[in-house]
Amino acid sequence: MPQSQPKILVEEADGIARATALLKQDALVAIPTETVYGLAGNARSDTACARIFEAKGRPRFNPLIVHLASLDQAREIAEFPPAAGDLAQAFWPGPLTLVLPLKPGHGLSPLVTAGLTTVAIRLPAHPVARAVLAGFGGPVAAPSANPSGAISPTMAAHVADGLGQRVAAILDAGPCDVGLESTILAPSETGTRLLREGGLPREAIEALTGPLHSDTTPGRVEAPGQMTRHYAPSVPLAMNSALTDKTALRIGFTDTDGGDLSLSRSGDMVEAAATLFDILHQAETMAHAKGNPEIHIAPVPETGLGRAINDRLRRAAAPG
């Protein structure tokens, strides 16, 4: 059932100023990024960070990503080995998160790092997010603005339906362009590990770094998005389906797959990534309305952004 609705702010100067003021009061504000909507709170405030975990129902061992306006701010809280500097220069601002060693005197709430000696940092590219961060002037923790483990939000309506008045306000800037969470890397002197597939394709990164070592589901959670079950609708989901079972709500990769919905009319991977979570939200609603026992989704090619799409679908399809 949808929650009571929070205040919706428009993406103009007044809305951005109001969102910034709320963050300075340790309130939670959902802000748009190019990846998904983030549940933003003051990363230096124990109160604000505790509110994030409470609002999402997020386990305390799952760290938060810190969002910043500039590389200079990032260097104030984390150590940057040469490989990290190269990645930041190439891909920031954008859908890339770097997991880096904390600097002494970083000032972050210990809740942000979940007791780890590293911190996950991102500089988002979305102009509204950047305006909020610039106005706030410090680190903002912003995991996806949805209940923990549920489908991520790529529209303001997704946030309102999922969190209701657990968030003080939503800064609405329309649909997210990328639609998948950021790619997470852990660069070091000995190489770069891939901790989460995401909106920056592996091929683009490996052109700079060489082959990445994949460490996306370790025994201990080191970064967001590494839990086995995540991004899941409330209806069981099956991957790589031929879409022949008409009792299921069916999602095609393209329109030609014969589904009730499709990720992309023509099989464009960028479009499929951008629409994935919205299509899953729609499928969940339709399956409940029609009494479909399952959601079936056609195969998605395991190339480029398809790797991140399949990563999300595998976690969404994992047993609860």
Short mmCIF file of C-alpha atoms in Angstrom, two decimals, residues 47-285:
data_model
loop_
_atom_site.label_atom_id
_atom_site.label_comp_id
_atom_site.label_asym_id
_atom_site.label_seq_id
_atom_site.Cartn_x
_atom_site.Cartn_y
_atom_site.Cartn_z
CA THR A 47 20.97 11.53 13.37
CA ALA A 48 20.52 11.98 9.62
CA CYS A 49 22.34 8.73 8.80
CA ALA A 50 20.32 6.79 11.38
CA ARG A 51 17.17 8.19 9.75
CA ILE A 52 18.33 6.85 6.36
CA PHE A 53 18.76 3.33 7.74
CA GLU A 54 15.42 3.54 9.57
CA ALA A 55 13.50 4.90 6.57
CA LYS A 56 14.82 2.21 4.24
CA GLY A 57 14.83 -0.64 6.73
CA ARG A 58 18.44 -1.07 5.65
CA PRO A 59 20.78 -3.41 7.55
CA ARG A 60 23.47 -1.48 9.40
CA PHE A 61 26.28 -3.59 7.90
CA ASN A 62 25.49 -2.22 4.41
CA PRO A 63 27.55 0.98 3.88
CA LEU A 64 26.27 4.16 2.24
CA ILE A 65 27.66 6.05 -0.76
CA VAL A 66 28.84 9.58 -0.02
CA HIS A 67 27.97 12.13 -2.72
CA LEU A 68 30.11 15.22 -3.18
CA ALA A 69 30.24 18.27 -5.42
CA SER A 70 33.97 18.25 -6.19
CA LEU A 71 37.12 16.15 -6.32
CA ASP A 72 38.75 18.50 -3.80
CA GLN A 73 36.02 17.60 -1.29
CA ALA A 74 36.56 13.90 -2.00
CA ARG A 75 40.29 14.22 -1.33
CA GLU A 76 39.50 15.70 2.08
CA ILE A 77 37.90 12.48 3.31
CA ALA A 78 39.67 9.70 1.37
CA GLU A 79 43.12 8.64 0.21
CA PHE A 80 43.51 8.56 -3.58
CA PRO A 81 46.05 6.08 -4.95
CA PRO A 82 47.20 6.94 -8.51
CA ALA A 83 44.69 4.53 -10.09
CA ALA A 84 41.83 6.27 -8.26
CA GLY A 85 42.98 9.66 -9.48
CA ASP A 86 43.04 8.40 -13.06
CA LEU A 87 39.51 6.97 -12.75
CA ALA A 88 38.20 10.15 -11.16
CA GLN A 89 39.76 12.25 -13.91
CA ALA A 90 38.24 10.06 -16.62
CA PHE A 91 34.73 9.40 -15.29
CA TRP A 92 33.74 11.99 -12.68
CA PRO A 93 31.22 13.46 -12.50
CA GLY A 94 29.24 10.41 -13.59
CA PRO A 95 27.84 6.99 -12.65
CA LEU A 96 31.00 5.71 -10.97
CA THR A 97 31.62 5.12 -7.25
CA LEU A 98 35.12 4.59 -5.86
CA VAL A 99 35.77 2.72 -2.61
CA LEU A 100 38.84 4.30 -1.02
CA PRO A 101 40.71 4.32 2.32
CA LEU A 102 39.40 6.85 4.81
CA LYS A 103 41.60 9.77 5.81
CA PRO A 104 42.10 10.60 9.49
CA GLY A 105 39.80 13.42 10.54
CA HIS A 106 37.29 12.70 7.77
CA GLY A 107 34.38 13.70 10.02
CA LEU A 108 31.85 11.25 8.57
CA SER A 109 29.30 9.51 10.77
CA PRO A 110 30.52 5.95 11.51
CA LEU A 111 27.13 4.75 10.24
CA VAL A 112 28.14 5.75 6.71
CA THR A 113 31.01 3.27 6.48
CA ALA A 114 29.35 0.43 8.46
CA GLY A 115 32.53 0.04 10.50
CA LEU A 116 34.82 -0.35 7.47
CA THR A 117 38.10 1.51 7.01
CA THR A 118 37.02 2.56 3.51
CA VAL A 119 34.40 4.92 2.14
CA ALA A 120 32.37 4.79 -1.08
CA ILE A 121 32.42 8.16 -2.90
CA ARG A 122 30.67 9.50 -5.99
CA LEU A 123 30.41 12.81 -7.84
CA PRO A 124 27.03 12.69 -9.61
CA ALA A 125 26.59 14.33 -13.01
CA HIS A 126 22.92 15.32 -12.68
CA PRO A 127 22.72 19.14 -12.62
CA VAL A 128 20.04 19.19 -9.91
CA ALA A 129 22.01 16.86 -7.65
CA ARG A 130 25.12 18.96 -8.24
CA ALA A 131 23.23 22.14 -7.36
CA VAL A 132 21.99 20.59 -4.10
CA LEU A 133 25.48 19.35 -3.20
CA ALA A 134 27.05 22.72 -3.98
CA GLY A 135 24.44 24.48 -1.86
CA PHE A 136 24.89 22.04 1.02
CA GLY A 137 28.65 22.37 0.90
CA GLY A 138 29.62 19.00 2.35
CA PRO A 139 29.26 15.23 2.08
CA VAL A 140 25.78 13.79 1.58
CA ALA A 141 24.95 10.11 2.08
CA ALA A 142 22.42 9.03 -0.54
CA PRO A 143 21.51 5.37 -1.06
CA SER A 144 18.64 4.62 -3.44
CA ALA A 145 15.39 6.16 -2.19
CA ASN A 146 13.40 2.95 -1.76
CA PRO A 147 12.76 0.33 0.94
CA SER A 148 15.82 -1.89 1.32
CA GLY A 149 15.88 -4.75 -1.18
CA ALA A 150 12.97 -3.41 -3.24
CA ILE A 151 12.96 -2.08 -6.81
CA SER A 152 15.06 1.07 -7.14
CA PRO A 153 13.33 4.39 -7.94
CA THR A 154 13.91 6.20 -11.21
CA MET A 155 10.96 8.60 -10.86
CA ALA A 156 9.64 10.75 -8.03
CA ALA A 157 6.43 8.69 -7.95
CA HIS A 158 8.45 5.54 -7.19
CA VAL A 159 9.94 7.28 -4.14
CA ALA A 160 6.56 8.52 -2.92
CA ASP A 161 4.98 5.08 -3.28
CA GLY A 162 7.85 3.31 -1.54
CA LEU A 163 8.82 5.65 1.29
CA GLY A 164 5.87 8.01 1.77
CA GLN A 165 6.40 10.45 4.63
CA ARG A 166 9.54 8.68 5.80
CA VAL A 167 11.17 11.27 3.52
CA ALA A 168 10.58 14.95 4.22
CA ALA A 169 10.51 15.97 0.56
CA ILE A 170 11.19 14.75 -2.96
CA LEU A 171 12.99 17.00 -5.43
CA ASP A 172 11.32 15.99 -8.70
CA ALA A 173 13.40 16.34 -11.87
CA GLY A 174 11.65 13.70 -13.97
CA PRO A 175 13.00 10.27 -14.96
CA CYS A 176 16.65 9.36 -14.38
CA ASP A 177 18.66 9.19 -17.60
CA VAL A 178 20.91 6.21 -16.79
CA GLY A 179 18.42 4.29 -14.68
CA LEU A 180 20.94 1.89 -13.06
CA GLU A 181 22.95 2.51 -9.93
CA SER A 182 26.59 3.52 -10.27
CA THR A 183 29.36 1.08 -11.06
CA ILE A 184 31.50 0.54 -7.94
CA LEU A 185 35.27 0.04 -8.13
CA ALA A 186 37.97 -0.46 -5.51
CA PRO A 187 41.25 0.79 -7.06
CA SER A 188 44.57 0.12 -5.37
CA GLU A 189 48.27 -0.16 -6.11
CA THR A 190 47.78 -3.84 -7.02
CA GLY A 191 44.84 -3.46 -9.41
CA THR A 192 41.18 -2.49 -9.58
CA ARG A 193 38.34 -4.64 -8.30
CA LEU A 194 34.78 -4.42 -9.63
CA LEU A 195 32.44 -4.45 -6.63
CA ARG A 196 29.17 -3.70 -8.48
CA GLU A 197 28.17 -3.62 -12.14
CA GLY A 198 26.39 -0.38 -12.96
CA GLY A 199 25.71 2.56 -15.22
CA LEU A 200 29.32 2.86 -16.42
CA PRO A 201 30.00 -0.19 -18.66
CA ARG A 202 32.94 -2.42 -17.85
CA GLU A 203 34.38 -1.98 -21.35
CA ALA A 204 34.80 1.77 -20.84
CA ILE A 205 36.64 1.20 -17.56
CA GLU A 206 38.89 -1.59 -18.83
CA ALA A 207 40.04 0.63 -21.69
CA LEU A 208 41.72 2.66 -18.94
CA THR A 209 42.57 0.09 -16.28
CA GLY A 210 43.00 -3.18 -18.11
CA PRO A 211 41.04 -6.27 -16.95
CA LEU A 212 39.03 -5.84 -13.77
CA HIS A 213 38.82 -8.44 -11.02
CA SER A 214 35.13 -9.11 -10.29
CA ASP A 215 34.23 -9.26 -6.59
CA THR A 216 30.51 -8.48 -6.72
CA THR A 217 29.16 -10.95 -4.12
CA PRO A 218 31.85 -11.39 -1.47
CA GLY A 219 31.45 -13.14 1.85
CA ARG A 220 31.35 -9.75 3.57
CA VAL A 221 29.51 -6.74 2.17
CA GLU A 222 32.13 -4.16 1.18
CA ALA A 223 29.95 -1.83 -0.88
CA PRO A 224 26.25 -1.26 -1.64
CA GLY A 225 24.53 -3.64 -4.03
CA GLN A 226 26.50 -6.74 -3.04
CA MET A 227 23.75 -8.58 -1.16
CA THR A 228 22.55 -11.73 -2.92
CA ARG A 229 18.89 -10.64 -3.00
CA HIS A 230 18.21 -7.04 -3.91
CA TYR A 231 16.17 -4.85 -6.34
CA ALA A 232 13.29 -7.34 -6.01
CA PRO A 233 9.60 -6.89 -6.82
CA SER A 234 7.03 -8.37 -4.43
CA VAL A 235 6.10 -10.95 -7.10
CA PRO A 236 8.58 -13.79 -7.87
CA LEU A 237 10.71 -13.06 -10.92
CA ALA A 238 12.19 -15.57 -13.39
CA MET A 239 15.00 -14.64 -15.82
CA ASN A 240 15.82 -15.86 -19.34
CA SER A 241 12.24 -16.89 -20.06
CA ALA A 242 10.88 -17.77 -23.51
CA LEU A 243 7.71 -15.91 -22.42
CA THR A 244 5.51 -18.90 -23.30
CA ASP A 245 3.74 -19.06 -19.91
CA LYS A 246 0.75 -16.78 -20.34
CA THR A 247 -0.19 -17.06 -16.67
CA ALA A 248 2.89 -14.93 -15.89
CA LEU A 249 3.33 -11.20 -16.42
CA ARG A 250 5.85 -11.19 -19.27
CA ILE A 251 8.62 -8.66 -19.97
CA GLY A 252 10.43 -8.76 -23.30
CA PHE A 253 13.85 -7.34 -23.99
CA THR A 254 12.37 -5.92 -27.23
CA ASP A 255 8.83 -5.50 -28.55
CA THR A 256 9.33 -8.54 -30.78
CA ASP A 257 9.66 -10.88 -27.77
CA GLY A 258 5.89 -10.84 -27.31
CA GLY A 259 5.75 -9.64 -23.71
CA ASP A 260 3.15 -7.58 -21.90
CA LEU A 261 5.91 -4.97 -21.47
CA SER A 262 9.36 -4.54 -22.97
CA LEU A 263 12.61 -2.91 -21.88
CA SER A 264 13.32 -1.41 -25.30
CA ARG A 265 11.34 -1.31 -28.53
CA SER A 266 14.41 -1.93 -30.66
CA GLY A 267 16.82 -3.67 -28.29
CA ASP A 268 18.78 -0.50 -27.46
CA MET A 269 20.78 -1.31 -24.33
CA VAL A 270 20.92 2.28 -23.08
CA GLU A 271 17.13 2.51 -23.29
CA ALA A 272 16.75 -0.89 -21.61
CA ALA A 273 18.96 0.20 -18.71
CA ALA A 274 17.09 3.49 -18.32
CA THR A 275 13.67 1.79 -18.28
CA LEU A 276 14.51 -1.37 -16.29
CA PHE A 277 13.36 -0.30 -12.84
CA ASP A 278 10.29 1.57 -14.10
CA ILE A 279 9.26 -1.51 -16.11
CA LEU A 280 9.73 -3.68 -13.00
CA HIS A 281 7.54 -1.25 -11.01
CA GLN A 282 4.89 -1.42 -13.75
CA ALA A 283 5.12 -5.22 -13.94
CA GLU A 284 4.73 -5.55 -10.17
CA THR A 285 1.59 -3.39 -10.21
#
